[in-house]
PDB file of C-alpha atoms in Angstrom:
ATOM      1  CA  UNK A   1       0.000   0.000   0.000  1.00 49.00           C
ATOM      2  CA  UNK A   2       2.819   2.377   0.735  1.00 52.00           C
ATOM      3  CA  UNK A   3       4.136   1.928  -2.809  1.00 56.00           C
ATOM      4  CA  UNK A   4       0.714   2.667  -4.270  1.00 65.00           C
ATOM      5  CA  UNK A   5       0.427   5.795  -2.143  1.00 70.00           C
ATOM      6  CA  UNK A   6       3.821   7.125  -3.315  1.00 68.00           C
ATOM      7  CA  UNK A   7       2.954   6.314  -6.923  1.00 75.00           C
ATOM      8  CA  UNK A   8      -0.439   7.996  -6.520  1.00 80.00           C
ATOM      9  CA  UNK A   9       1.194  11.160  -5.126  1.00 81.00           C
ATOM     10  CA  UNK A  10       3.685  11.215  -8.002  1.00 82.00           C
ATOM     11  CA  UNK A  11       0.848  10.829 -10.513  1.00 87.00           C
ATOM     12  CA  UNK A  12      -1.159  13.570  -8.802  1.00 92.00           C
ATOM     13  CA  UNK A  13       1.882  15.850  -8.708  1.00 92.00           C
ATOM     14  CA  UNK A  14       2.623  15.176 -12.373  1.00 93.00           C
ATOM     15  CA  UNK A  15      -1.015  15.867 -13.309  1.00 94.00           C
ATOM     16  CA  UNK A  16      -0.917  19.096 -11.306  1.00 95.00           C
ATOM     17  CA  UNK A  17       2.286  20.249 -13.014  1.00 95.00           C
ATOM     18  CA  UNK A  18       0.818  19.425 -16.425  1.00 96.00           C
ATOM     19  CA  UNK A  19      -2.356  21.368 -15.591  1.00 96.00           C
ATOM     20  CA  UNK A  20      -0.306  24.372 -14.459  1.00 96.00           C
ATOM     21  CA  UNK A  21       1.705  24.252 -17.689  1.00 97.00           C
ATOM     22  CA  UNK A  22      -1.521  24.005 -19.721  1.00 97.00           C
ATOM     23  CA  UNK A  23      -2.960  27.019 -17.890  1.00 97.00           C
ATOM     24  CA  UNK A  24       0.277  28.980 -18.404  1.00 97.00           C
ATOM     25  CA  UNK A  25       0.101  28.301 -22.156  1.00 96.00           C
ATOM     26  CA  UNK A  26      -3.553  29.326 -22.185  1.00 96.00           C
ATOM     27  CA  UNK A  27      -2.768  32.585 -20.346  1.00 96.00           C
ATOM     28  CA  UNK A  28       0.081  33.315 -22.757  1.00 95.00           C
ATOM     29  CA  UNK A  29      -2.333  32.771 -25.635  1.00 95.00           C
ATOM     30  CA  UNK A  30      -4.901  35.115 -24.053  1.00 94.00           C
ATOM     31  CA  UNK A  31      -2.250  37.774 -23.492  1.00 95.00           C
ATOM     32  CA  UNK A  32      -1.037  37.481 -27.089  1.00 95.00           C
ATOM     33  CA  UNK A  33      -4.618  37.789 -28.366  1.00 94.00           C
ATOM     34  CA  UNK A  34      -5.188  40.820 -26.152  1.00 94.00           C
ATOM     35  CA  UNK A  35      -1.974  42.443 -27.411  1.00 94.00           C
ATOM     36  CA  UNK A  36      -3.002  41.827 -31.032  1.00 94.00           C
ATOM     37  CA  UNK A  37      -6.460  43.264 -30.381  1.00 94.00           C
ATOM     38  CA  UNK A  38      -4.919  46.315 -28.705  1.00 93.00           C
ATOM     39  CA  UNK A  39      -2.552  46.817 -31.657  1.00 93.00           C
ATOM     40  CA  UNK A  40      -5.426  46.509 -34.158  1.00 92.00           C
ATOM     41  CA  UNK A  41      -7.452  49.060 -32.185  1.00 91.00           C
ATOM     42  CA  UNK A  42      -4.475  51.436 -32.050  1.00 88.00           C
ATOM     43  CA  UNK A  43      -3.909  51.164 -35.807  1.00 87.00           C
ATOM     44  CA  UNK A  44      -7.618  51.632 -36.516  1.00 85.00           C
ATOM     45  CA  UNK A  45      -7.670  54.739 -34.313  1.00 82.00           C
ATOM     46  CA  UNK A  46      -4.651  56.179 -36.118  1.00 80.00           C
ATOM     47  CA  UNK A  47      -6.202  55.475 -39.501  1.00 78.00           C
ATOM     48  CA  UNK A  48      -9.541  56.919 -38.425  1.00 74.00           C
ATOM     49  CA  UNK A  49      -7.831  60.005 -37.031  1.00 71.00           C
ATOM     50  CA  UNK A  50      -6.096  60.702 -40.334  1.00 65.00           C
ATOM     51  CA  UNK A  51      -9.288  60.209 -42.324  1.00 61.00           C
ATOM     52  CA  UNK A  52     -11.448  62.173 -39.890  1.00 55.00           C
ATOM     53  CA  UNK A  53      -9.688  65.465 -40.611  1.00 56.00           C
ATOM     54  CA  UNK A  54     -10.234  65.107 -44.345  1.00 56.00           C
ATOM     55  CA  UNK A  55     -13.804  63.872 -43.962  1.00 60.00           C
ATOM     56  CA  UNK A  56     -14.758  66.603 -41.515  1.00 62.00           C
ATOM     57  CA  UNK A  57     -13.810  69.308 -44.034  1.00 65.00           C
ATOM     58  CA  UNK A  58     -14.661  67.874 -47.454  1.00 65.00           C
ATOM     59  CA  UNK A  59     -15.260  71.303 -49.004  1.00 70.00           C
ATOM     60  CA  UNK A  60     -12.125  72.997 -47.683  1.00 71.00           C
ATOM     61  CA  UNK A  61     -10.187  72.758 -50.963  1.00 75.00           C
ATOM     62  CA  UNK A  62     -13.249  73.770 -52.995  1.00 77.00           C
ATOM     63  CA  UNK A  63     -13.676  76.862 -50.841  1.00 78.00           C
ATOM     64  CA  UNK A  64     -10.056  77.876 -51.365  1.00 77.00           C
ATOM     65  CA  UNK A  65     -10.410  77.489 -55.121  1.00 81.00           C
ATOM     66  CA  UNK A  66     -13.728  79.372 -55.388  1.00 83.00           C
ATOM     67  CA  UNK A  67     -13.517  82.763 -57.076  1.00 86.00           C
ATOM     68  CA  UNK A  68     -15.084  85.745 -55.326  1.00 84.00           C
ATOM     69  CA  UNK A  69     -17.818  87.363 -57.410  1.00 85.00           C
ATOM     70  CA  UNK A  70     -17.135  90.746 -58.956  1.00 87.00           C
ATOM     71  CA  UNK A  71     -18.663  93.512 -56.887  1.00 87.00           C
ATOM     72  CA  UNK A  72     -18.602  91.507 -53.667  1.00 86.00           C
ATOM     73  CA  UNK A  73     -18.098  93.750 -50.654  1.00 85.00           C
ATOM     74  CA  UNK A  74     -17.129  92.280 -47.336  1.00 83.00           C
ATOM     75  CA  UNK A  75     -19.260  93.618 -44.494  1.00 84.00           C
ATOM     76  CA  UNK A  76     -17.663  96.129 -42.174  1.00 85.00           C
ATOM     77  CA  UNK A  77     -16.862  94.521 -38.865  1.00 83.00           C
ATOM     78  CA  UNK A  78     -16.361  96.805 -35.901  1.00 84.00           C
ATOM     79  CA  UNK A  79     -13.026  96.614 -34.163  1.00 82.00           C
ATOM     80  CA  UNK A  80     -12.349  97.424 -30.572  1.00 81.00           C
ATOM     81  CA  UNK A  81      -8.910  98.946 -30.234  1.00 67.00           C
TER      82      UNK A  81
END
């Protein structure tokens, strides 16, 4: 019986070590997935930021290129000196 008990403890210990190693691999996988997701979100935010400026002012270039009509007079704006 003593031999069975020692063998049983060794088997239990080995199973425990294997389970810990499996969980460590699983955690490493989760952390890698989280890092990839974070990187994708960061890249998407950068891309969206660059596009947002252009999209928010789609007529900016057209306004710069528009000719002012002949006879147009800018209104007088008061100044406070």
